[in-house]
PDB file of C-alpha atoms in Angstrom:
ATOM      1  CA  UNK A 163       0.000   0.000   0.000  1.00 92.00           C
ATOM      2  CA  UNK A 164       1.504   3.238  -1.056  1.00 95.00           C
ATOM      3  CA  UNK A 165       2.039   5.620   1.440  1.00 98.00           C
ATOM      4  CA  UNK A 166       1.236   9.336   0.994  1.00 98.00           C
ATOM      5  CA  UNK A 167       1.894  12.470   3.513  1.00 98.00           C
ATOM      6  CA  UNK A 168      -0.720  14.933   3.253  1.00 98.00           C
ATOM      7  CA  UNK A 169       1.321  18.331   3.339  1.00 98.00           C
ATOM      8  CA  UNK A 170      -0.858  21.974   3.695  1.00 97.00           C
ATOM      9  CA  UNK A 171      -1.138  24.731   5.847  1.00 95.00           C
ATOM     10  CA  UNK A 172      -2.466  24.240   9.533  1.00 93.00           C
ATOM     11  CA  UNK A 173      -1.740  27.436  10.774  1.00 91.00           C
ATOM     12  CA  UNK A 174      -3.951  30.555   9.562  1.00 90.00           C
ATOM     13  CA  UNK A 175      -4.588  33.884  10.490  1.00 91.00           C
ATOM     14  CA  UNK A 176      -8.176  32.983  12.752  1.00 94.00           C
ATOM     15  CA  UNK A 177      -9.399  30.367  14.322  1.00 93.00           C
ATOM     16  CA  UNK A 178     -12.217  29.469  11.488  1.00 95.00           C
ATOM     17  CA  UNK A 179      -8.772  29.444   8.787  1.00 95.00           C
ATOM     18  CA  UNK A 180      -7.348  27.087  11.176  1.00 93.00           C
ATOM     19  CA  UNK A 181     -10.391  24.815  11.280  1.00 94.00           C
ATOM     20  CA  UNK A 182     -10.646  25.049   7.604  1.00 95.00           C
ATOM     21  CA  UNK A 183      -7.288  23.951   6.632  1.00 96.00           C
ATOM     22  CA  UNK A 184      -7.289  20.915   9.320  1.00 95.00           C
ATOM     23  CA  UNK A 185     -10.464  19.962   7.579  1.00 97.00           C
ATOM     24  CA  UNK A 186      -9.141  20.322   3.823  1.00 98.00           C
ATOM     25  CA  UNK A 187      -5.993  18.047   5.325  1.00 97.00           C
ATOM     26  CA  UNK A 188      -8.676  15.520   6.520  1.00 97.00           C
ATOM     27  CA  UNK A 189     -10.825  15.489   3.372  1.00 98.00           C
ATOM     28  CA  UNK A 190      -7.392  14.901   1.232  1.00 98.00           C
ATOM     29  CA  UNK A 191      -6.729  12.229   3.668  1.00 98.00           C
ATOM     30  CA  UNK A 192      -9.856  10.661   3.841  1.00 98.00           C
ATOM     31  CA  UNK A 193      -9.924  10.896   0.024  1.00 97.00           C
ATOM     32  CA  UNK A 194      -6.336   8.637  -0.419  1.00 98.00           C
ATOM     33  CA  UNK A 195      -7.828   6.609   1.988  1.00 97.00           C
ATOM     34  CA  UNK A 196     -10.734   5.653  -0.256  1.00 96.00           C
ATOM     35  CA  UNK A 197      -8.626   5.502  -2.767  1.00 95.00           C
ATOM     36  CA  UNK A 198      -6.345   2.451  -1.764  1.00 94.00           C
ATOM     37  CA  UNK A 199      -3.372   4.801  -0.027  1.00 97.00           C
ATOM     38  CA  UNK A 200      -2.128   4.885   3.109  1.00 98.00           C
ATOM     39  CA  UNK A 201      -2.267   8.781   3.977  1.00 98.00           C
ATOM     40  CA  UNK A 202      -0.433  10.260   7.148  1.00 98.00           C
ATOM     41  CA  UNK A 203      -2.281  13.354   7.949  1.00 97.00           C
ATOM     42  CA  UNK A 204      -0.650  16.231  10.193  1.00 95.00           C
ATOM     43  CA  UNK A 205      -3.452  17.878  10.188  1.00 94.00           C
ATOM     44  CA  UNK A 206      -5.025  15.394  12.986  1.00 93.00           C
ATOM     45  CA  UNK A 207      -1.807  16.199  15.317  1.00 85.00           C
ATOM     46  CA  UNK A 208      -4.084  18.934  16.754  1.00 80.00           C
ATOM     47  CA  UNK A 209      -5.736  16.266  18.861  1.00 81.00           C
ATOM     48  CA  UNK A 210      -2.635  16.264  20.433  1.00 76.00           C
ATOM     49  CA  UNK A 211      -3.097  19.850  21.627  1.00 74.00           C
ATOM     50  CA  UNK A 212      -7.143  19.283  22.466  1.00 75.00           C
ATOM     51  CA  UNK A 213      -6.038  15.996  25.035  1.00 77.00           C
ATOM     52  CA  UNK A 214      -3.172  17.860  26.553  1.00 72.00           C
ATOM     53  CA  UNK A 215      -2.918  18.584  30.090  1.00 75.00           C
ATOM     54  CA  UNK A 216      -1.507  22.385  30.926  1.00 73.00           C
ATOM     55  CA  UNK A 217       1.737  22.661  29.713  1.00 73.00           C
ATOM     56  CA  UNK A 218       2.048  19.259  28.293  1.00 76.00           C
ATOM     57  CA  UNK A 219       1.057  20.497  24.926  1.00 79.00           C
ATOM     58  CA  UNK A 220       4.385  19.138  22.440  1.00 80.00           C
ATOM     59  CA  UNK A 221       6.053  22.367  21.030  1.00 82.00           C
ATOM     60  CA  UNK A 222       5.914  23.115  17.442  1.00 83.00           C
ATOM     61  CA  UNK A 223       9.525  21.408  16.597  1.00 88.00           C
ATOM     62  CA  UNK A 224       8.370  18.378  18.433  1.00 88.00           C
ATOM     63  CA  UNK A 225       5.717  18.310  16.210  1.00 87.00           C
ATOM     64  CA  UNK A 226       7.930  19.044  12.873  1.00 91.00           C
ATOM     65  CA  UNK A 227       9.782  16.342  14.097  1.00 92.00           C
ATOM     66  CA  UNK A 228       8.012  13.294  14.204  1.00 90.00           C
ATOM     67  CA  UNK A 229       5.876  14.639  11.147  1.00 94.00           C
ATOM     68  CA  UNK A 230       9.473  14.430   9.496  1.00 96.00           C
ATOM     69  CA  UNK A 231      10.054  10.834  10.801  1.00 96.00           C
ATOM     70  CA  UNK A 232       6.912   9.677   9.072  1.00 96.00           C
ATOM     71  CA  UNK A 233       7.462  11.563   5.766  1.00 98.00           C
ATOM     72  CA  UNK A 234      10.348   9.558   5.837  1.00 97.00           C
ATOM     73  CA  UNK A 235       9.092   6.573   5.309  1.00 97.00           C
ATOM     74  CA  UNK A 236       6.455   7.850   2.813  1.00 98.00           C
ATOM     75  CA  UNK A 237       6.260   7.079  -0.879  1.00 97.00           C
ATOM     76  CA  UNK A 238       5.635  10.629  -2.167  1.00 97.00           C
ATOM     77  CA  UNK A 239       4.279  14.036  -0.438  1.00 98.00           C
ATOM     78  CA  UNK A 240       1.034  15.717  -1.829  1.00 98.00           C
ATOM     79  CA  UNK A 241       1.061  19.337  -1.386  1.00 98.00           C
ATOM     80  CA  UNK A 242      -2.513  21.049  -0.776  1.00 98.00           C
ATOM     81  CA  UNK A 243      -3.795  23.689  -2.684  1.00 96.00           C
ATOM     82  CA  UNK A 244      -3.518  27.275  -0.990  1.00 94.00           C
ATOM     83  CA  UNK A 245      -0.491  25.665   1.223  1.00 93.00           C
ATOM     84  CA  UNK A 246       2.440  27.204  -0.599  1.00 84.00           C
ATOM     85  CA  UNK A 247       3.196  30.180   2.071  1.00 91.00           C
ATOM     86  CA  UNK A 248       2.961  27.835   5.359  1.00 94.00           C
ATOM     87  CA  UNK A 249       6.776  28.133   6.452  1.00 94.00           C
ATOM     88  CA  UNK A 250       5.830  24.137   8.074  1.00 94.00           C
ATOM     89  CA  UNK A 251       5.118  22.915   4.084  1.00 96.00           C
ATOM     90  CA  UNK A 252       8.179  24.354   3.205  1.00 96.00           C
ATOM     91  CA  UNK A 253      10.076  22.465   5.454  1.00 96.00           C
ATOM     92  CA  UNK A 254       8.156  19.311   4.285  1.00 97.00           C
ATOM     93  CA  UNK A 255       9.226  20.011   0.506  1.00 97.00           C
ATOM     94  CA  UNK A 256      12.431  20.598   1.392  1.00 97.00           C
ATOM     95  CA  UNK A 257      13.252  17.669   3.664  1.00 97.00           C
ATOM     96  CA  UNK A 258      11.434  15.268   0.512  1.00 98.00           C
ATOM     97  CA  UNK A 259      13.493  17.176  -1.951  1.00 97.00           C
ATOM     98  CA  UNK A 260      16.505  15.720  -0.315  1.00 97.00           C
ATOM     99  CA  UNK A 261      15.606  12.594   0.162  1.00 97.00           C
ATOM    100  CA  UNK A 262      14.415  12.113  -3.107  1.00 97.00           C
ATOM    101  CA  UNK A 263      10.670  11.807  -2.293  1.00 97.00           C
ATOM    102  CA  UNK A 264       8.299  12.384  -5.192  1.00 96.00           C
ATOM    103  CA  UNK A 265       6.940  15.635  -4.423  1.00 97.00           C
ATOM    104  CA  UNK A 266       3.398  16.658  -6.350  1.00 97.00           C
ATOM    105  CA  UNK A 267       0.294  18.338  -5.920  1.00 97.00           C
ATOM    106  CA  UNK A 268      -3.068  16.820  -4.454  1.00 97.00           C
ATOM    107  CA  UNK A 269      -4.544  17.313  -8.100  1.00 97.00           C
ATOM    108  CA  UNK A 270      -1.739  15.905  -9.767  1.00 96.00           C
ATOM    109  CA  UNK A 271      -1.566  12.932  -7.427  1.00 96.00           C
ATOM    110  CA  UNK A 272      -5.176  12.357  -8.330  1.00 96.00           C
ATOM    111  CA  UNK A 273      -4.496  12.682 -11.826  1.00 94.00           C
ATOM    112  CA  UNK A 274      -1.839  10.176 -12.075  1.00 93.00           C
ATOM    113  CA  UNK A 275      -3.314   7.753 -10.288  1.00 91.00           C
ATOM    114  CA  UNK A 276      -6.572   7.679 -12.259  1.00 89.00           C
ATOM    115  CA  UNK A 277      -4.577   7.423 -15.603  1.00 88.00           C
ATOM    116  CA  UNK A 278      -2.613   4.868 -13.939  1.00 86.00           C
ATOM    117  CA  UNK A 279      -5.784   2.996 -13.227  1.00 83.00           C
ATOM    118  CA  UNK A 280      -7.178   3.806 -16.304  1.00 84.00           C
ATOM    119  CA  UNK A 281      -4.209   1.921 -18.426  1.00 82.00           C
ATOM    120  CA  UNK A 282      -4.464  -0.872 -15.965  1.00 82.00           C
ATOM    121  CA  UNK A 283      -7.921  -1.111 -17.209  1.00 79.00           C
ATOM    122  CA  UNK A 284      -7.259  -1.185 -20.405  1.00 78.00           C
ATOM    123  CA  UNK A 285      -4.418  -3.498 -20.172  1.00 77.00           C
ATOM    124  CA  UNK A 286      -6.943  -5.783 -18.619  1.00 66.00           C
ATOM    125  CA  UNK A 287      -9.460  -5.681 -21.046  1.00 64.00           C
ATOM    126  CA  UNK A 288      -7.011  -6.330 -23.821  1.00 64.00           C
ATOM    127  CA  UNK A 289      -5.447  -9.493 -21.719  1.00 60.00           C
ATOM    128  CA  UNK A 290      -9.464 -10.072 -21.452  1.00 54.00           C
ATOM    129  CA  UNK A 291     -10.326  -9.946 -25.073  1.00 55.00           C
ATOM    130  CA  UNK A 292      -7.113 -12.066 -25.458  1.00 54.00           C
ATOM    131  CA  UNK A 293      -6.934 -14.754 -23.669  1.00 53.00           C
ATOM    132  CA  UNK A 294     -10.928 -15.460 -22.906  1.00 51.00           C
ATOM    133  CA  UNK A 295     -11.981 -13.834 -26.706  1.00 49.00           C
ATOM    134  CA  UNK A 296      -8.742 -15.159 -28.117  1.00 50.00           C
ATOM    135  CA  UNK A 297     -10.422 -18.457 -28.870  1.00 50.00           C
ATOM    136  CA  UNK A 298     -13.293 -16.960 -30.961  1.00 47.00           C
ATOM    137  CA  UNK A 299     -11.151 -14.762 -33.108  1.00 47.00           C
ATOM    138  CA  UNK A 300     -10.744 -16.238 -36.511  1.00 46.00           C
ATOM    139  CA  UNK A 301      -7.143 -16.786 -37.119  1.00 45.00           C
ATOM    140  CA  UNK A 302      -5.434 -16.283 -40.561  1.00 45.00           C
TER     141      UNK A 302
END
């Protein structure tokens, strides 16, 4: 299963931009997800903050951090739409960059994969017509 890190903006300039970019993180998610992917989501780290005690909440480099472990072991990085200013996606592209992790956007990760599905499709129907239609196909 391919895994897929879900990079966009958390951070916004009110509290209803903040909800709305944790929720575009979760739809993007929830959308690999249906899809077949394994997505790892940062935008669900601010449960973290909701379930901490006083002065327990991690900092924000703790939280770079171990979204940095994970991207490591991910198969390519989608970048949101609107997410190009956050100074935390930055980091993200930068770190894949490096480690030579496909970096694309959300759309273009879509894209792919549903021509990639398509050809598989196609490849199947011509194995199809082949090897099941094969034997009705007059040969010269």
């Amino acid at each position: 299963m391919k895994k897929v890190y879900v990079a966009g903006a958390i951070n916004g300039s009110s509290a209803p931009q903040v909800l709305a970019n944790i929720k575009q993180g979760i739809k993007a998610g929830a959308t690999l997800l249906s899809l077949g992917f394994c997505p790892f989501i940062p935008h669900l780290d601010y449960s973290f903050a909701l379930c901490a005690e006083h002065g327990e909440e991690p900092n924000l480099q703790q939280y770079r951090d171990w979204c940095l472990e994970w991207l490591k072991v991910c198969d390519v990085i989608v970048v949101l739409a609107g997410s190009g200013n956050s100074e935390g996606v930055k980091v993200e592209i930068e770190y894949a960059i490096e480690h030579k992790i496909p970096v694309m956007t959300f759309e273009q990760f879509i894209y792919l994969q549903k021509q990639e599905t398509e050809a598989i499709e196609r490849s199947d129907k011509s194995k199809f017509r082949t090897e099941i239609l094969g034997e009705f196909i007059d040969e010269p």
